[in-house]
mmCIF file of C-alpha atoms in Angstrom:
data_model
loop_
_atom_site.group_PDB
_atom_site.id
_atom_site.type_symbol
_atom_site.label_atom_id
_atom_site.label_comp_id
_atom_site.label_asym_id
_atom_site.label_seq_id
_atom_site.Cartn_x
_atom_site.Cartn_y
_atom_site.Cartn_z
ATOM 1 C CA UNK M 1 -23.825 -113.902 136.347
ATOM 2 C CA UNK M 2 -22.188 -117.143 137.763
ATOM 3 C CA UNK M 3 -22.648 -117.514 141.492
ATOM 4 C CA UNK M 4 -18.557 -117.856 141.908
ATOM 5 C CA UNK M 5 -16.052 -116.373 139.263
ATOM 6 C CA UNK M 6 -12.623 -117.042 139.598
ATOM 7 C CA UNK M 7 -9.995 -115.543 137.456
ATOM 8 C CA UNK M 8 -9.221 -117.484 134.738
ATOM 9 C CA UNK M 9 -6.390 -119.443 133.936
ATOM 10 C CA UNK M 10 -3.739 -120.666 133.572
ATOM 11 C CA UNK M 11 -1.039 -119.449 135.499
ATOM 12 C CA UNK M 12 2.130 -120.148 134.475
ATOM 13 C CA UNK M 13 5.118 -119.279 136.965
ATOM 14 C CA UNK M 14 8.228 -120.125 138.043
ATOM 15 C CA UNK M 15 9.494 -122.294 140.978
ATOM 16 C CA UNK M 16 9.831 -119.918 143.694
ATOM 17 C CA UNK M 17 7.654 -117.302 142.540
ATOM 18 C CA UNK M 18 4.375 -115.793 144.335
ATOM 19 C CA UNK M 19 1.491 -116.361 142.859
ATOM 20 C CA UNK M 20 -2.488 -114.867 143.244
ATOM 21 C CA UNK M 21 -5.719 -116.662 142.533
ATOM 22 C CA UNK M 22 -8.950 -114.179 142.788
ATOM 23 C CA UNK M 23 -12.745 -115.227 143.341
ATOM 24 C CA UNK M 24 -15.616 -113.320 143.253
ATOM 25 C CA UNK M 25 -19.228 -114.357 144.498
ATOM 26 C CA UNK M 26 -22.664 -113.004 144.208
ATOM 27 C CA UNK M 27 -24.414 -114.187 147.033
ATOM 28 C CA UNK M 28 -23.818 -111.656 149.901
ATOM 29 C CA UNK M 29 -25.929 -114.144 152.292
ATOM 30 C CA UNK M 30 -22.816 -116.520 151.210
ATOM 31 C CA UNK M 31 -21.926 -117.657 155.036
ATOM 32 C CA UNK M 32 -18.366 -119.550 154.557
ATOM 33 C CA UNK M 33 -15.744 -119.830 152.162
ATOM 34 C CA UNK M 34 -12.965 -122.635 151.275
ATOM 35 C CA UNK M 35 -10.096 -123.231 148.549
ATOM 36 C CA UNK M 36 -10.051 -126.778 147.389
ATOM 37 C CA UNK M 37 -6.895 -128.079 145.249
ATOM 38 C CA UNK M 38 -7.857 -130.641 142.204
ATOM 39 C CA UNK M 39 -4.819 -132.362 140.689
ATOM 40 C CA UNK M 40 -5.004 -133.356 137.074
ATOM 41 C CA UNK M 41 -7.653 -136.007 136.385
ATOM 42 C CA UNK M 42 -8.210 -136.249 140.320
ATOM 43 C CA UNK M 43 -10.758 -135.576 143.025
ATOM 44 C CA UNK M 44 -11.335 -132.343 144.482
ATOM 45 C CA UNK M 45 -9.603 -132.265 148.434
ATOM 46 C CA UNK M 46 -10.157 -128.739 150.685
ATOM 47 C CA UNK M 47 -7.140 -126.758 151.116
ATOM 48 C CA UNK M 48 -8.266 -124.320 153.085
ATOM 49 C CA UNK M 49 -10.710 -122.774 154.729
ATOM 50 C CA UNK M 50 -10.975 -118.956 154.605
ATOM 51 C CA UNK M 51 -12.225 -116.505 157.293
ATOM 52 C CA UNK M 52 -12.589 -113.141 157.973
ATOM 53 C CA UNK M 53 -9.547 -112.311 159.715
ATOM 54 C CA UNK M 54 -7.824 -114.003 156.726
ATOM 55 C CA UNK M 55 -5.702 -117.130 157.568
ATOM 56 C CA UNK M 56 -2.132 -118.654 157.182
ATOM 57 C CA UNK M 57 -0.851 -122.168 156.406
ATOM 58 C CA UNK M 58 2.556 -122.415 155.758
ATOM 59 C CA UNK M 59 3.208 -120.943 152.428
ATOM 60 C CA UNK M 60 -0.498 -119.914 151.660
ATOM 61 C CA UNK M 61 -2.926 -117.281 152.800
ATOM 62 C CA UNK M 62 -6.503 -117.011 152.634
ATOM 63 C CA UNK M 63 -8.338 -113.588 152.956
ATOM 64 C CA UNK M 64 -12.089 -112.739 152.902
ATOM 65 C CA UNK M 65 -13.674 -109.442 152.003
ATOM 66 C CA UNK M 66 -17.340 -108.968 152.921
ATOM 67 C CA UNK M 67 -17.944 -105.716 151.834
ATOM 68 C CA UNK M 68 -16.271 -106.804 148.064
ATOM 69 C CA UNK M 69 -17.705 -110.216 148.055
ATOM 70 C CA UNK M 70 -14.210 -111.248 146.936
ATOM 71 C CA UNK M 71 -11.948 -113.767 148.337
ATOM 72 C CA UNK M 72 -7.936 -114.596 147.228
ATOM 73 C CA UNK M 73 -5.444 -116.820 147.935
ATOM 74 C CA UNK M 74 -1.807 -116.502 148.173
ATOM 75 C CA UNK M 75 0.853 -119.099 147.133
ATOM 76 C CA UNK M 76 4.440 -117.914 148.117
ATOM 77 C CA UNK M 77 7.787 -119.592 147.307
ATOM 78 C CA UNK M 78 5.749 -121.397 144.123
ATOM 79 C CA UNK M 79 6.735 -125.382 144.535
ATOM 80 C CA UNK M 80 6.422 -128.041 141.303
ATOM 81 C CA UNK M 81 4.119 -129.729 143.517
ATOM 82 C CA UNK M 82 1.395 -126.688 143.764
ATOM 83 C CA UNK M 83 0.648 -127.093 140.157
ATOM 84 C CA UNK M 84 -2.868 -127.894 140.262
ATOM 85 C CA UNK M 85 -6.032 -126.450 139.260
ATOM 86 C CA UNK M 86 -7.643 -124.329 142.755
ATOM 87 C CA UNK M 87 -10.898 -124.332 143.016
ATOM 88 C CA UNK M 88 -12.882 -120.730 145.029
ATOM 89 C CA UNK M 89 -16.000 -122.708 147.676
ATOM 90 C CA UNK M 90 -19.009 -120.852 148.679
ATOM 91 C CA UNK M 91 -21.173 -122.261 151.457
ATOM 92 C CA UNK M 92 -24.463 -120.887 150.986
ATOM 93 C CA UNK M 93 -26.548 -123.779 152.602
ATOM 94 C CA UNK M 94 -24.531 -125.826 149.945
ATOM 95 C CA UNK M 95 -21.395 -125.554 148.815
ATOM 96 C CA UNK M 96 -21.252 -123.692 144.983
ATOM 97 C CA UNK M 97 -17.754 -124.241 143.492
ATOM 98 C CA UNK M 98 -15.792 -121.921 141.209
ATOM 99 C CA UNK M 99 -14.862 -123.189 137.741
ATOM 100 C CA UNK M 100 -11.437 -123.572 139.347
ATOM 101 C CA UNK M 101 -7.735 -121.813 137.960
ATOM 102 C CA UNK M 102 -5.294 -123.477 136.368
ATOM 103 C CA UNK M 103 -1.538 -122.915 138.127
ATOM 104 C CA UNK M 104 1.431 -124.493 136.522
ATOM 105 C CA UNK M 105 4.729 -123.951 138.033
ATOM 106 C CA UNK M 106 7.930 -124.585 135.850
ATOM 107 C CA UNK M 107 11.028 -125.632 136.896
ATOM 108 C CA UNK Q 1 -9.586 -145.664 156.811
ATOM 109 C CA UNK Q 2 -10.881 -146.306 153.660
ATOM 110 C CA UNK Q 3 -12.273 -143.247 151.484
ATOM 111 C CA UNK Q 4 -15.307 -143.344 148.874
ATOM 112 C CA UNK Q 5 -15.315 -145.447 146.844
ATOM 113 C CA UNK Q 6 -16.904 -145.119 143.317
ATOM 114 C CA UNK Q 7 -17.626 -147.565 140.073
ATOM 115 C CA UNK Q 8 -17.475 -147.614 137.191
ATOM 116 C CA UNK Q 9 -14.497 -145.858 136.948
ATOM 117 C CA UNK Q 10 -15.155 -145.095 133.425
ATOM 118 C CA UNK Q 11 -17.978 -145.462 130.923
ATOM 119 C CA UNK Q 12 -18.529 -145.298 127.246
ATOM 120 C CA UNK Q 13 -22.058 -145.177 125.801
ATOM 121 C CA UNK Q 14 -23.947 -144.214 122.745
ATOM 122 C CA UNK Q 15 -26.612 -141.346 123.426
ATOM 123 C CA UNK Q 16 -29.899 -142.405 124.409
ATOM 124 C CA UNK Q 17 -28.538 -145.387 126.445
ATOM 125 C CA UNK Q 18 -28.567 -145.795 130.288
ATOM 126 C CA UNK Q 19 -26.357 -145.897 132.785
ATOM 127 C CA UNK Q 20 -25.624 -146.695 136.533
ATOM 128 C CA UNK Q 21 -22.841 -145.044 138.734
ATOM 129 C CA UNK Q 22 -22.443 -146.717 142.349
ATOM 130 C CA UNK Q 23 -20.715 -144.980 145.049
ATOM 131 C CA UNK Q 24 -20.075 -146.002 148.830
ATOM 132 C CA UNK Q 25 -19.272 -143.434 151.044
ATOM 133 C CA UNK Q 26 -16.633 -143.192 153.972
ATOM 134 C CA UNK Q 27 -18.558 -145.181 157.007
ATOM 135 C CA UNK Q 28 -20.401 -143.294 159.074
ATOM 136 C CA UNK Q 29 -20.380 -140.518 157.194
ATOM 137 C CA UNK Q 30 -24.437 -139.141 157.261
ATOM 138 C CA UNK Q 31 -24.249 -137.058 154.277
ATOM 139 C CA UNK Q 32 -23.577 -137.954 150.470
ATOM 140 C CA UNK Q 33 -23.068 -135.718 147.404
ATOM 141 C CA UNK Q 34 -23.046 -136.331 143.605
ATOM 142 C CA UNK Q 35 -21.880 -133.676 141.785
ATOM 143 C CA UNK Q 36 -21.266 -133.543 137.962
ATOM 144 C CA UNK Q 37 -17.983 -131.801 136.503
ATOM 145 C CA UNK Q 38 -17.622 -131.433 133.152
ATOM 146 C CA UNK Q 39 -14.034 -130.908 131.457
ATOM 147 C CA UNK Q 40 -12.808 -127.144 131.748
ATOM 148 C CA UNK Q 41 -15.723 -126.616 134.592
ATOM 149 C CA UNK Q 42 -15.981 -127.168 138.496
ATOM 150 C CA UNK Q 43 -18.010 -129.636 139.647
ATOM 151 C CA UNK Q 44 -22.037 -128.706 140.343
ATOM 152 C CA UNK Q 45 -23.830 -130.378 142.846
ATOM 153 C CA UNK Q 46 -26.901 -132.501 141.799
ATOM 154 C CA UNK Q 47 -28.171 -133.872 144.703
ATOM 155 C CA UNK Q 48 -27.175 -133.965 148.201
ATOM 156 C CA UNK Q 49 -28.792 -137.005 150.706
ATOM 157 C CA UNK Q 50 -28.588 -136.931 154.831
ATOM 158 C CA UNK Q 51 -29.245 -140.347 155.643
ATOM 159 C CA UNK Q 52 -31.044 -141.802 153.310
ATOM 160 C CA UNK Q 53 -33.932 -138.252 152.622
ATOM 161 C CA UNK Q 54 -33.084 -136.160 149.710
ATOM 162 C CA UNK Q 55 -31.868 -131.993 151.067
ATOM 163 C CA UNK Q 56 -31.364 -130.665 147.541
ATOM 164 C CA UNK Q 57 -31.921 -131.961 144.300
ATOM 165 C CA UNK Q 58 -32.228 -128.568 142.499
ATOM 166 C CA UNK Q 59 -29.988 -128.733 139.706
ATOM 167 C CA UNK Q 60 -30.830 -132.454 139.223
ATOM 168 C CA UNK Q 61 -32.334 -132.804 135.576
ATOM 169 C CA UNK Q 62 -34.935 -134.936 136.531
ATOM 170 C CA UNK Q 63 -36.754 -135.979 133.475
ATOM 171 C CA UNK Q 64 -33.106 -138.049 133.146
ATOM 172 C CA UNK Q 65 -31.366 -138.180 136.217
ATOM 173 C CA UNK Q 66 -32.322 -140.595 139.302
ATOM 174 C CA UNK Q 67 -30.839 -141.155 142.637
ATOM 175 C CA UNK Q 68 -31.185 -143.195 145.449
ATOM 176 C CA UNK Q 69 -30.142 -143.868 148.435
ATOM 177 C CA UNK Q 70 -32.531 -146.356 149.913
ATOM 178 C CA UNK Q 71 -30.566 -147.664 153.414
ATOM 179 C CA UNK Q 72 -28.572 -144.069 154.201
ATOM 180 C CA UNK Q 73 -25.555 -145.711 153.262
ATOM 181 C CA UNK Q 74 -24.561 -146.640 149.468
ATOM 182 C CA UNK Q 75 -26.184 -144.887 146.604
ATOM 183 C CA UNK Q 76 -26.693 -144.734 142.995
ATOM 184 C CA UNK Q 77 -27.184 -142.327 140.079
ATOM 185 C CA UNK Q 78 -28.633 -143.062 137.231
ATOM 186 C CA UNK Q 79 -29.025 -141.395 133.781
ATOM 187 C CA UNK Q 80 -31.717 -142.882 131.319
ATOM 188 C CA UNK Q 81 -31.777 -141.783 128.319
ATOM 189 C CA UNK Q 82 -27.993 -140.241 128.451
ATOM 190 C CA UNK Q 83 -27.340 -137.370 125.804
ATOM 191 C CA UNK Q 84 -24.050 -136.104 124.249
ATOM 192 C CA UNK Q 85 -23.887 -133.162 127.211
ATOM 193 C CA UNK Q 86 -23.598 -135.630 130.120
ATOM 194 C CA UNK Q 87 -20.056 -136.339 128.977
ATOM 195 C CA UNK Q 88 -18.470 -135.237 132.067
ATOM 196 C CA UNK Q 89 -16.789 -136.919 135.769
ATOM 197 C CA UNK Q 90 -19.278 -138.007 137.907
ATOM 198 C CA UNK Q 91 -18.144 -137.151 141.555
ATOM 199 C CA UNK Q 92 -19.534 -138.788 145.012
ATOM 200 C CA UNK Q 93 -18.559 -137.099 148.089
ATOM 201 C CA UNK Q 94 -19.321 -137.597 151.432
ATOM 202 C CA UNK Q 95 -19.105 -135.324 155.162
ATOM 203 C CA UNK Q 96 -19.863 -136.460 158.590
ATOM 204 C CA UNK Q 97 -22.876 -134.133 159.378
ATOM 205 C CA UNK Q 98 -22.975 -130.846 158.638
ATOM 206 C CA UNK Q 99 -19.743 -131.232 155.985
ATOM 207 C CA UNK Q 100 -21.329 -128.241 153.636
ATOM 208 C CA UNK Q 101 -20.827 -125.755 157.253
ATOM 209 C CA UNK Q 102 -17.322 -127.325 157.352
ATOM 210 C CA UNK Q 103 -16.038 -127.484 153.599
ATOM 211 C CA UNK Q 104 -15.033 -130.365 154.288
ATOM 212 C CA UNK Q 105 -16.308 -132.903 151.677
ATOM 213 C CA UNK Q 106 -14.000 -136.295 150.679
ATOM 214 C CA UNK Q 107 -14.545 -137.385 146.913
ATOM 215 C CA UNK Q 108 -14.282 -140.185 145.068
ATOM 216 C CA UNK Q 109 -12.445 -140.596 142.323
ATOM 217 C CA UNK Q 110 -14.746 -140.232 139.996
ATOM 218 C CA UNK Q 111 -16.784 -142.096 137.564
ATOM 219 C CA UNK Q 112 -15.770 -140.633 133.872
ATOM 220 C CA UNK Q 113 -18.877 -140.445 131.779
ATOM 221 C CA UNK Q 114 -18.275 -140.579 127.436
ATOM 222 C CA UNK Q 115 -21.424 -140.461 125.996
ATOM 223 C CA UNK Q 116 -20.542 -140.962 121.984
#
């Protein structure tokens, strides 16, 4: 079993629409958890990190779940510009990263 | 400021040559990463440096893969003899400290690896 799953992808939405990404991990010792954003044929840049009382920024929402060892993020009011491929980050003395999910948003 | 900086930017070699990837991280920053992403996959750390000592170097395949990092500043990676699976984006990264307890890593751009 992979130490981070994400869903896979891609996603393929329309501008304005709300979109889910899901992760999974398998390391309950796992101590912190981050979304990082990786446009096409870029580097990697942290979008967000995610804590236990789940957190906001702007249009997207990060929430944790312990007890699942699951984390999600939420992208509301879907721009062109979010198309990217998001990538699930587990700190676990070093940071593991998902194989990352696809989002395209169409005009 | 200036970010990290990374060359080659890309690389095209026949299996069973070698090759060098440089990378100079943001200043000041203590703590370097290479990680290796291959197309379709997220990118897997192969060795992580503080300063200039080696903290993990786990998933480095070390009958092929080097590193260095001699003066706790630049560093290089280097694969010798490279096979057809090391195609992939070779990704320095850098954090002030403790940047694997923050998330907060800055990458390079990337050195893409074709290995023919």
């Amino acid at each position: 079993r992979k130490e981070v799953e994400q869903d896979p992808g891609p996603f393929n939405v329309p501008e304005g629409a709300t979109v889910a990404f899901n992760c999974t991990y398998s390391n309950s010792a796992s101590q912190s958890f981050f979304w990082y954003r990786q446009d096409c044929r870029k580097e990697p840049k942290l979008l967000m990190s995610v804590y236990s009382s789940g957190n906001e920024d702007g249009r997207f929402t990060a929430q944790l779940n312990r007890a699942s060892q699951y984390i999600s993020l939420l992208i509301r009011d879907s721009k062109l510009s979010d198309s990217a491929t998001y990538l699930c980050v587990v700190n676990k003395g070093k940071l593991i990263f998902g194989q990352g999910t696809e989002l395209s948003v169409k005009p | 400021e200036a970010g990290v900086a990374q060359s080659p930017r890309y690389k095209i070699i026949e299996k069973r040559q070698s090759v060098a990837f440089w990378c100079n991280p943001i200043s000041g920053h203590a703590t370097l990463y290479w990680y290796q992403q291959i197309l379709g996959q997220g990118p897997k750390l192969l060795i992580q440096f503080q300063n200039n000592g080696v903290v993990d170097d786990s998933q480095l395949p070390k009958d092929r893969f080097s590193a260095e990092r001699l003066k706790g500043v630049d560093s290089t990676l280097k694969i010798q003899p490279a096979k057809l699976e090391d195609s992939a984006v070779y990704l320095c990264a850098s954090s002030s400290g403790q940047g694997w307890n923050t998330g907060e890593l800055f990458f390079g751009e990337g050195s893409r690896l074709t290995v023919l």
